[in-house]
Tab-separated table of C-alpha atoms in Angstrom:
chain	number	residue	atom	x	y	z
Z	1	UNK	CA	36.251	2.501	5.946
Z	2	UNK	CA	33.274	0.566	7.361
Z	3	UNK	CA	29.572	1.366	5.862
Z	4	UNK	CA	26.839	2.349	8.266
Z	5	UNK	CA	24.323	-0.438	7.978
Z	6	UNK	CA	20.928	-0.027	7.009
Z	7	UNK	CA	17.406	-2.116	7.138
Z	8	UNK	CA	14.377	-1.689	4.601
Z	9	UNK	CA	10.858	-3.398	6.551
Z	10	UNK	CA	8.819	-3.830	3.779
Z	11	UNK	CA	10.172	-4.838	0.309
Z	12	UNK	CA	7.282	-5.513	-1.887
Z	13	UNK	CA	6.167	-1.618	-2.622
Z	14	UNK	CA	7.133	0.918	-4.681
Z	15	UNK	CA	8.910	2.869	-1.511
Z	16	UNK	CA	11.024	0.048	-0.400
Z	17	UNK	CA	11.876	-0.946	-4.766
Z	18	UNK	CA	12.860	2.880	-4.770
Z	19	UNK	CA	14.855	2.744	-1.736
Z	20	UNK	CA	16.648	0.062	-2.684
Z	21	UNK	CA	17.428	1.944	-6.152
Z	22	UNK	CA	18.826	4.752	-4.356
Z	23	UNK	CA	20.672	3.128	-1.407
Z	24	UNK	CA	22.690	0.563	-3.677
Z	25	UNK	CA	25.055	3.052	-4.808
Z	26	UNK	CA	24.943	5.073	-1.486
Z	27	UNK	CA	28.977	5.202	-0.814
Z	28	UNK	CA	28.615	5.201	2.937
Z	29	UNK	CA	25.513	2.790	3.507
Z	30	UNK	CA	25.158	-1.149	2.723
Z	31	UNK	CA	21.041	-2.684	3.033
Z	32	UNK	CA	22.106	-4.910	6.068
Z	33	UNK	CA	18.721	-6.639	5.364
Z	34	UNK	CA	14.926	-6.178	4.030
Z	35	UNK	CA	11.872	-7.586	5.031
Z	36	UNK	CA	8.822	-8.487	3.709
Z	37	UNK	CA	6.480	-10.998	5.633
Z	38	UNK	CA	4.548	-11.810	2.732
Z	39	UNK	CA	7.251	-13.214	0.437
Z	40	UNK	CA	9.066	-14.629	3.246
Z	41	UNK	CA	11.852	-16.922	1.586
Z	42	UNK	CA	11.599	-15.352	-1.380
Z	43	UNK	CA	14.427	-12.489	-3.368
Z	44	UNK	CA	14.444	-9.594	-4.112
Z	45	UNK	CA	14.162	-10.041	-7.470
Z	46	UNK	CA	11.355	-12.285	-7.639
Z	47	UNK	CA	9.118	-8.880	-6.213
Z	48	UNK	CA	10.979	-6.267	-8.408
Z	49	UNK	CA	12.710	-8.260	-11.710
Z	50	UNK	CA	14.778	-5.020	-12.588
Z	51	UNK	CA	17.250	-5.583	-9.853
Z	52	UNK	CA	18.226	-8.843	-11.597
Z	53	UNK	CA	22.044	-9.106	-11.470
Z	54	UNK	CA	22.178	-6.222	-9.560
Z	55	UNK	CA	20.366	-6.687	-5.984
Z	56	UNK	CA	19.799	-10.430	-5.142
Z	57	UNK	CA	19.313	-10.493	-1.602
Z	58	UNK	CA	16.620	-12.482	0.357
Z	59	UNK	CA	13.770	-11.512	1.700
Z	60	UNK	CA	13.200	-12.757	5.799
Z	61	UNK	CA	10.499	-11.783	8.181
Z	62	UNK	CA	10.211	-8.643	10.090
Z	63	UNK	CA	11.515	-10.677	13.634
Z	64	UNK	CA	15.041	-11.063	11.380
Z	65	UNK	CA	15.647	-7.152	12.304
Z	66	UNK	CA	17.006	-7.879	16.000
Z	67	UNK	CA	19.599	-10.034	14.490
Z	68	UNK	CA	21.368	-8.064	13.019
Z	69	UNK	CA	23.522	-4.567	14.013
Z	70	UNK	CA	21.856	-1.930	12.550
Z	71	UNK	CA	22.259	2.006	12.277
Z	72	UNK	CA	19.463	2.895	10.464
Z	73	UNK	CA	15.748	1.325	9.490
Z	74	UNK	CA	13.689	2.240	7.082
Z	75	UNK	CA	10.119	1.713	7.601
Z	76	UNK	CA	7.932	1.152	4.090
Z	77	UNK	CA	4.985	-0.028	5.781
Z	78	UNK	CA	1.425	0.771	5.406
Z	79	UNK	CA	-0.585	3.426	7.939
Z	80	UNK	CA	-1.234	1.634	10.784
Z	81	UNK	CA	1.323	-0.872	10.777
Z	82	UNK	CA	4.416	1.003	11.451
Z	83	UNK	CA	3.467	2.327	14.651
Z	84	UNK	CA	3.724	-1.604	16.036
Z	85	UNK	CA	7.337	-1.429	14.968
Z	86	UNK	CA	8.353	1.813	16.684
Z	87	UNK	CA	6.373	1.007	19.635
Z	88	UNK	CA	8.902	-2.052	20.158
Z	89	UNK	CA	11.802	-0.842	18.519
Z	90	UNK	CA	12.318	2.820	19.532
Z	91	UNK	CA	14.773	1.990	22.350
Z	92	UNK	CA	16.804	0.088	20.122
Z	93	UNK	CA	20.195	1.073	18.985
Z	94	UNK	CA	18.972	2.183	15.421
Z	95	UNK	CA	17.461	5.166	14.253
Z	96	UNK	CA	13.908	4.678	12.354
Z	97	UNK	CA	12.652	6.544	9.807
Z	98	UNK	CA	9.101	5.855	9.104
Z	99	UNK	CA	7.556	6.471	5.225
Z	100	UNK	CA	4.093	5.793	6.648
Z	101	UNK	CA	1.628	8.383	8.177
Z	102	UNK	CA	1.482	7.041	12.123
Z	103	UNK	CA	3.541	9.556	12.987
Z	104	UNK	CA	3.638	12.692	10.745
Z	105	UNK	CA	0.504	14.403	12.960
Z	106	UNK	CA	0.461	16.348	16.127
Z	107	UNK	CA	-1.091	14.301	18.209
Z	108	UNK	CA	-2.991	10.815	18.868
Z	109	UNK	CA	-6.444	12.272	18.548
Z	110	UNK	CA	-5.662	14.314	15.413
Z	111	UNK	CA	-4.849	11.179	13.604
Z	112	UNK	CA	-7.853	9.109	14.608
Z	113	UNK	CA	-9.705	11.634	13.036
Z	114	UNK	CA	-8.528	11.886	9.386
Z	115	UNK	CA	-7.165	8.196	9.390
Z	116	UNK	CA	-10.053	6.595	10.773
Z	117	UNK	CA	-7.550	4.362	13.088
Z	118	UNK	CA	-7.083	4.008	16.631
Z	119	UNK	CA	-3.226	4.359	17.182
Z	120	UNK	CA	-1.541	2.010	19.461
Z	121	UNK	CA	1.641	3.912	20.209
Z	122	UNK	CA	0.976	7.682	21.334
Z	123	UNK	CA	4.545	7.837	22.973
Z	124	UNK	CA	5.647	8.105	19.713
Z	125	UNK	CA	4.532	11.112	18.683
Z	126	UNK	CA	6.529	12.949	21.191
Z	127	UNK	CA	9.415	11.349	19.962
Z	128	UNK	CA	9.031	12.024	15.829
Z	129	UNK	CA	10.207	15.007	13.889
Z	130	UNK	CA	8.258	15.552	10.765
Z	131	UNK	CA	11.187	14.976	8.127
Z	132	UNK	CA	11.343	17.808	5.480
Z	133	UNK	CA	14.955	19.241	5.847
Z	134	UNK	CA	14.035	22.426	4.279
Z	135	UNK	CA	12.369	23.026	7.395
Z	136	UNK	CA	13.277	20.991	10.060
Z	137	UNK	CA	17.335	20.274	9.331
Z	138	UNK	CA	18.143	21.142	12.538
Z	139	UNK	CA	15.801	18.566	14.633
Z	140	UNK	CA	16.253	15.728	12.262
Z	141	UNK	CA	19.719	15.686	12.893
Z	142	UNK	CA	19.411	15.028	16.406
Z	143	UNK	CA	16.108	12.827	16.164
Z	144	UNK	CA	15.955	9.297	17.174
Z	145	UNK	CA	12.570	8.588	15.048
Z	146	UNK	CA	11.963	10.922	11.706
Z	147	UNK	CA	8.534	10.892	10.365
Z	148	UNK	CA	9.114	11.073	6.616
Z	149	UNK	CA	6.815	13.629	5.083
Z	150	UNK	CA	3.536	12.879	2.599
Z	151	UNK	CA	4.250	12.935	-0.968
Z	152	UNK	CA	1.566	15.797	-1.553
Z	153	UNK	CA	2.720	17.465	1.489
Z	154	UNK	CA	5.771	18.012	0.511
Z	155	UNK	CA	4.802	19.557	-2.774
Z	156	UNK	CA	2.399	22.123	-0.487
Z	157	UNK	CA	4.669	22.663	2.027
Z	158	UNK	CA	7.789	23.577	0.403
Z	159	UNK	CA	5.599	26.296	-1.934
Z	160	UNK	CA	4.173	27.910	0.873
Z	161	UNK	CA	6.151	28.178	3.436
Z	162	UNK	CA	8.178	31.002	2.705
Z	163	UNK	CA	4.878	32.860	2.614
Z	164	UNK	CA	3.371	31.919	5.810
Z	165	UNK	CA	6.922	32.568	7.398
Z	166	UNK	CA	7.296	35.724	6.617
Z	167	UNK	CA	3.363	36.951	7.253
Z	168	UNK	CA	2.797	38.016	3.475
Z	169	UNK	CA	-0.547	35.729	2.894
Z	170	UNK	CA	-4.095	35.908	4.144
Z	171	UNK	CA	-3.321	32.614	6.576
Z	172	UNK	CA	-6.908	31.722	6.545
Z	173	UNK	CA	-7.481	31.353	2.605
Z	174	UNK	CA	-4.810	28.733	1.051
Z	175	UNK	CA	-5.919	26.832	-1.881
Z	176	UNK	CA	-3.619	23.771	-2.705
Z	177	UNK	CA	-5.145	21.792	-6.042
Z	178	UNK	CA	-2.738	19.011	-6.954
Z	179	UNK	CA	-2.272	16.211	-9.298
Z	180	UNK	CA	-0.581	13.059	-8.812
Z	181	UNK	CA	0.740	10.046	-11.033
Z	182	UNK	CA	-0.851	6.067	-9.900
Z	183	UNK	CA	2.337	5.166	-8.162
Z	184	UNK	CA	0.943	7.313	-5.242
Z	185	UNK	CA	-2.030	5.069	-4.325
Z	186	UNK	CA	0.658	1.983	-4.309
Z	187	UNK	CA	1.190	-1.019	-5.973
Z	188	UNK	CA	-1.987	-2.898	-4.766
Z	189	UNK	CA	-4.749	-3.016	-7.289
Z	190	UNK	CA	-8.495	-0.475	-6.914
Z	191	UNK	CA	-11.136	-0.462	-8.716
Z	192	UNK	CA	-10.314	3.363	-8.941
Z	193	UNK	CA	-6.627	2.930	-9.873
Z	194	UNK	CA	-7.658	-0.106	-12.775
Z	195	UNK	CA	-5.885	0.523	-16.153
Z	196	UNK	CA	-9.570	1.226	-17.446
Z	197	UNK	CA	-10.198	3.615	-14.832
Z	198	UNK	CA	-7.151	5.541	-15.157
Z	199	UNK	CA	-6.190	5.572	-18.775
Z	200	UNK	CA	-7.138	8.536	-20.858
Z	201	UNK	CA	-8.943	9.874	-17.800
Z	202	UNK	CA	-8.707	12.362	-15.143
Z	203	UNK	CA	-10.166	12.522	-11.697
Z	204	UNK	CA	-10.793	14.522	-8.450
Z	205	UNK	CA	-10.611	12.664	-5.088
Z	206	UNK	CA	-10.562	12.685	-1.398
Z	207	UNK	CA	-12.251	15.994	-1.856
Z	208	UNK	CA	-12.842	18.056	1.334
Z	209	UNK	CA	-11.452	14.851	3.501
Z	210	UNK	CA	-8.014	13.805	2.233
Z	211	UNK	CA	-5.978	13.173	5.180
Z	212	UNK	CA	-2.204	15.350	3.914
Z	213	UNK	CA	-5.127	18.225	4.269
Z	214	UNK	CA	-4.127	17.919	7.669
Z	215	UNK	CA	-0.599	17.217	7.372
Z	216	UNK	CA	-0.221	20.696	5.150
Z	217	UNK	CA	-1.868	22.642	7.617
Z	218	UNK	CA	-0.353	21.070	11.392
Z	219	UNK	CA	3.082	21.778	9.187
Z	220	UNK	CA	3.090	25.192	7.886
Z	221	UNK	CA	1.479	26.131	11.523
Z	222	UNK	CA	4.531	24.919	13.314
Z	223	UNK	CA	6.638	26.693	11.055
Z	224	UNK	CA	5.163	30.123	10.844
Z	225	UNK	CA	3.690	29.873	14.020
Z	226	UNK	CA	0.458	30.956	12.981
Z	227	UNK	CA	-2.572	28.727	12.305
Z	228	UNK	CA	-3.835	28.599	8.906
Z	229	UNK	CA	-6.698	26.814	6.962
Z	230	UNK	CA	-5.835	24.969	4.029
Z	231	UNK	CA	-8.421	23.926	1.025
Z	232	UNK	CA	-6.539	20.871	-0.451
Z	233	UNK	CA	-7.931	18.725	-3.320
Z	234	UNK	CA	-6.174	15.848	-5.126
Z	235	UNK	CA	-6.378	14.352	-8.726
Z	236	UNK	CA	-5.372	11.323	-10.709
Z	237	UNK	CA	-3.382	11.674	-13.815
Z	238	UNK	CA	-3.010	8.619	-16.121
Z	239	UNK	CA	0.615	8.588	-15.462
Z	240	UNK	CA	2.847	6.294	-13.884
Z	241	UNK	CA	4.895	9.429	-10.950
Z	242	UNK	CA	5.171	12.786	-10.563
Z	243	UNK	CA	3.019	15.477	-8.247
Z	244	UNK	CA	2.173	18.429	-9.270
Z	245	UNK	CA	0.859	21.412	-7.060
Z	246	UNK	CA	-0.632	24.714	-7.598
Z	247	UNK	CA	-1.210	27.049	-4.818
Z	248	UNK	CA	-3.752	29.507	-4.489
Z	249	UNK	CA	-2.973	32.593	-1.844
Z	250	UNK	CA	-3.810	36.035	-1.195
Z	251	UNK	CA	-1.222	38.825	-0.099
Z	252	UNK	CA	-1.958	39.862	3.469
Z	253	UNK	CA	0.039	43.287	2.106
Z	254	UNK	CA	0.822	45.014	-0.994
Z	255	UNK	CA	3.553	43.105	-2.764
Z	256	UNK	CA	5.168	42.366	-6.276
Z	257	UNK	CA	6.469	39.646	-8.444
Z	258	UNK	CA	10.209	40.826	-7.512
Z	259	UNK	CA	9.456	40.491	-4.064
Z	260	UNK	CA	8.199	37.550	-4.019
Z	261	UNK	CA	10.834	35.566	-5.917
Z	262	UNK	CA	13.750	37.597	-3.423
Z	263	UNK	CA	11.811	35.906	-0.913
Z	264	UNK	CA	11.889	32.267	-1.908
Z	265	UNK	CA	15.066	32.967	-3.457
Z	266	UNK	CA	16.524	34.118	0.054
Z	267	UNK	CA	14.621	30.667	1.502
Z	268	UNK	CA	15.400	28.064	-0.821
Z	269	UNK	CA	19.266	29.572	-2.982
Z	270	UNK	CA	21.059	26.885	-0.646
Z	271	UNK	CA	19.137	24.115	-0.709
Z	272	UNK	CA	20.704	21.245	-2.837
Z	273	UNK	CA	17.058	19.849	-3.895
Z	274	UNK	CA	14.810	22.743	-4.329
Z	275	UNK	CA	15.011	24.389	-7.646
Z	276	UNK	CA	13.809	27.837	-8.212
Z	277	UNK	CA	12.633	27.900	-12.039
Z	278	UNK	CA	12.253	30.502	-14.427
Z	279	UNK	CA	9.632	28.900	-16.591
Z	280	UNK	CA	6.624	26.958	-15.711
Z	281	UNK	CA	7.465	23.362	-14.648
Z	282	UNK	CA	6.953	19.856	-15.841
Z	283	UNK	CA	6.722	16.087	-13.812
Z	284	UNK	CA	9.300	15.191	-16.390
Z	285	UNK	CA	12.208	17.257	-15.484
Z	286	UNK	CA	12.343	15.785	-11.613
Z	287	UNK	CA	11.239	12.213	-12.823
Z	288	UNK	CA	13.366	9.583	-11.034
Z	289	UNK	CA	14.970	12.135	-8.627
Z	290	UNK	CA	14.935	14.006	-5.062
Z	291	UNK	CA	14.295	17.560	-6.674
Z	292	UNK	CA	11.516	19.696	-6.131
Z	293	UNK	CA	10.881	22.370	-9.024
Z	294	UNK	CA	8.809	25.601	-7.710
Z	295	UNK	CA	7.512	28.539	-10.270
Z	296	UNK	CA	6.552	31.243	-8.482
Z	297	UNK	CA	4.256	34.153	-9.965
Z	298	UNK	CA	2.078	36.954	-8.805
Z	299	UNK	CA	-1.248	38.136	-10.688
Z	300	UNK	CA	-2.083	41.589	-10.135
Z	301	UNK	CA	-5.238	41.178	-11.723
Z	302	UNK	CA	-6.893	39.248	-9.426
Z	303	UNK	CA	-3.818	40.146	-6.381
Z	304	UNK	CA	-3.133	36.297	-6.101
Z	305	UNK	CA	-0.199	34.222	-5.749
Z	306	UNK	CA	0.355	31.429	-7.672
Z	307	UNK	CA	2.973	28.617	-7.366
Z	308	UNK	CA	3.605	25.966	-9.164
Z	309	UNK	CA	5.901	22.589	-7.631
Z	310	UNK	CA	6.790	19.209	-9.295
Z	311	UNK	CA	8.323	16.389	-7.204
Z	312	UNK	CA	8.831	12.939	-8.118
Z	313	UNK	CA	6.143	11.225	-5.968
Z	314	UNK	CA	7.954	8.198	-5.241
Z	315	UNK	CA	11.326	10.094	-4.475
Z	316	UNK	CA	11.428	13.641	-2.877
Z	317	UNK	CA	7.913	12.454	-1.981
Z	318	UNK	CA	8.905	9.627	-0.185
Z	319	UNK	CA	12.599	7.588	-0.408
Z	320	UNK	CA	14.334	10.047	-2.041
Z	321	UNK	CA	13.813	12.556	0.787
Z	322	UNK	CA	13.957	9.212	3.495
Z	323	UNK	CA	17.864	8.694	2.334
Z	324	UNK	CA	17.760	12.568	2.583
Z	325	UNK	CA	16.724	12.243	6.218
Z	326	UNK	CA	19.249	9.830	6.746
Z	327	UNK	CA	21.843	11.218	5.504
Z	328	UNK	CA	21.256	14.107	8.268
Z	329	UNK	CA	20.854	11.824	10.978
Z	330	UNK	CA	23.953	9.983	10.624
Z	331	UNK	CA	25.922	13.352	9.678
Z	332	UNK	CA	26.674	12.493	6.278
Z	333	UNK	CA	26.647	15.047	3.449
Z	334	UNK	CA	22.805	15.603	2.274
Z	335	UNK	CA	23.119	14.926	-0.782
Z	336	UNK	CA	25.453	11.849	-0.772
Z	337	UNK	CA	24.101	9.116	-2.749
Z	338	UNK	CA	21.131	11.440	-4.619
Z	339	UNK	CA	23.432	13.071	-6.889
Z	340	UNK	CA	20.167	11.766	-10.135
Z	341	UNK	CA	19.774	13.231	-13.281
Z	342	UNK	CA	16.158	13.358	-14.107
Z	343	UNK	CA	14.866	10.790	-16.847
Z	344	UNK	CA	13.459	12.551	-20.029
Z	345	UNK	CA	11.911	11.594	-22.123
């Protein structure tokens, strides 16, 4: 039986080394070709060593992608860069799913304002379905161009969404505080990401400002239906992946811990990726997989409920939950190919 045939645009990351990772032991999908401009002539191996012996192939230039027959393109570019591709590629036979931000937002003017870019290819956005399958399965099947959610966003999302679905929170007080492992600000070298900086320290960033603010709330709007305000801050821990979230919500009515958990039980019992735990959870028990981890609790003392999600940043957060995607858009089974047991230690 032939393989559908895949592309990866942008090899030199940690996305497109984690795609990779995943995809070679996809049964139904062979990388066709990857890309990266900058290491043009260049393998594989010589950007990411650990494939030695196991994923030689050579890297061409982003023009090589017309050349060859393609079902599916994976697009690990930065913010501003992918929307160039899908601008001259979305009438192509392909499907794209894009791991940047250009198209995750409602509209052109929405994502001027928290990326600070002018975008080049407003079309697009009518033509993108925001990629969480929890959410969106049925769209993404049928979608031509799937924007792949935010690594933080996806943490959010997937905790509150129940909530906001079925009307039980105050919509206009959501507190998300989350922490995040280095991988998440890429493999291209800060000041604030410097071993020195991040070593036996811990941060707040992006405080009041950080641009999946916006991602959380346009989301969980279009899925209750109801608009919301979300209070999101982000932190650096010195570690190397992994997200961590804990919301913050008031009940909109009186409610209880067994509730609660019949809810997201009643949301999330079928999902092959979301795991509904029974104690609080750790970064190290998704590590290197597509699972998501939620805790859910309710304090009566101070009527608040809590959750608690870990995802691997680097997989459910971003090509973990791509090859999810894909697998829906070419009508695979979801979880073909993601079948990983977390690492731990």
């Amino acid at each position: 039986m032939s393989k559908y045939k895949v592309g990866i645009v942008g090899a030199t990351g940690y996305t497109g080394s984690e795609l990779v990772r995943i995809l070679i032991h996809h049964p139904s999908v062979e990388i066709d070709v990857i890309t990266a401009d900058s290491r043009k002539g260049e393998r594989f191996v010589d950007v990411h060593p650990q494939f030695s012996g196991i994923f030689d192939a050579p890297l061409v230039g982003i023009d090589e992608i017309e050349k060859h027959d393609l079902d599916i393109v994976f697009l690990a570019l930065p913010h501003g860069v992918s929307m160039d591709f899908v601008k001259d590629h979305l009438n192509s036979d392909f499907k794209i799913i894009d791991l940047s931000g250009d198209f995750r937002l409602s509209s052109p003017d929405v994502y001027e304002s928290w990326y600070k870019k002018d975008h080049r290819f407003t079309e697009g956005f009518e033509a993108a379905v925001f990629g969480l399958p929890e959410l969106f399965r049925s769209k993404i099947r049928k979608a031509k161009l799937v924007a792949n959610p935010g690594c933080f966003p996806t943490s959010a999302i997937l905790a509150l969404a129940p909530l906001l679905k079925e009307g039980l929170v105050d919509k206009k007080h959501l507190i998300v505080d989350s922490k995040t492992g280095v991988t998440g600000a890429g493999n291209k070298a800060k000041p604030n990401t410097h071993f020195p900086a991040v070593n036996d320290n811990f941060t707040a960033y992006g405080v009041k400002k950080h641009r999946h603010t916006i991602e959380i709330q346009e989301v969980i709007n279009a899925y209750s239906g109801e608009e919301s305000s979300v209070l999101f801050t982000p932190h650096l821990l010195p570690v190397d992946r992994g997200i961590l979230s804990t919301t913050y919500s008031k009940p909109s009515q009186e409610v209880s811990e067994e509730l609660i958990r019949k809810i997201f039980n009643e949301y999330y019992d079928n999902e092959p990726f979301v795991r509904l735990v029974s104690q609080l959870p750790s970064l190290k028990q998704v590590r290197g997989t597509n699972l998501a981890d939620l805790y859910i609790t309710y304090d009566e003392r101070t009527n608040t409920i809590i959750t608690v999600s870990v995802i691997d940043n680097l997989v459910k957060g971003a090509a973990g939950q791509a090859v999810q995607n894909m697998n829906l858009m070419l009508g695979l089974n979801e979880d073909e190919g993601l079948a990983i047991v977390p690492l731990q230690p």
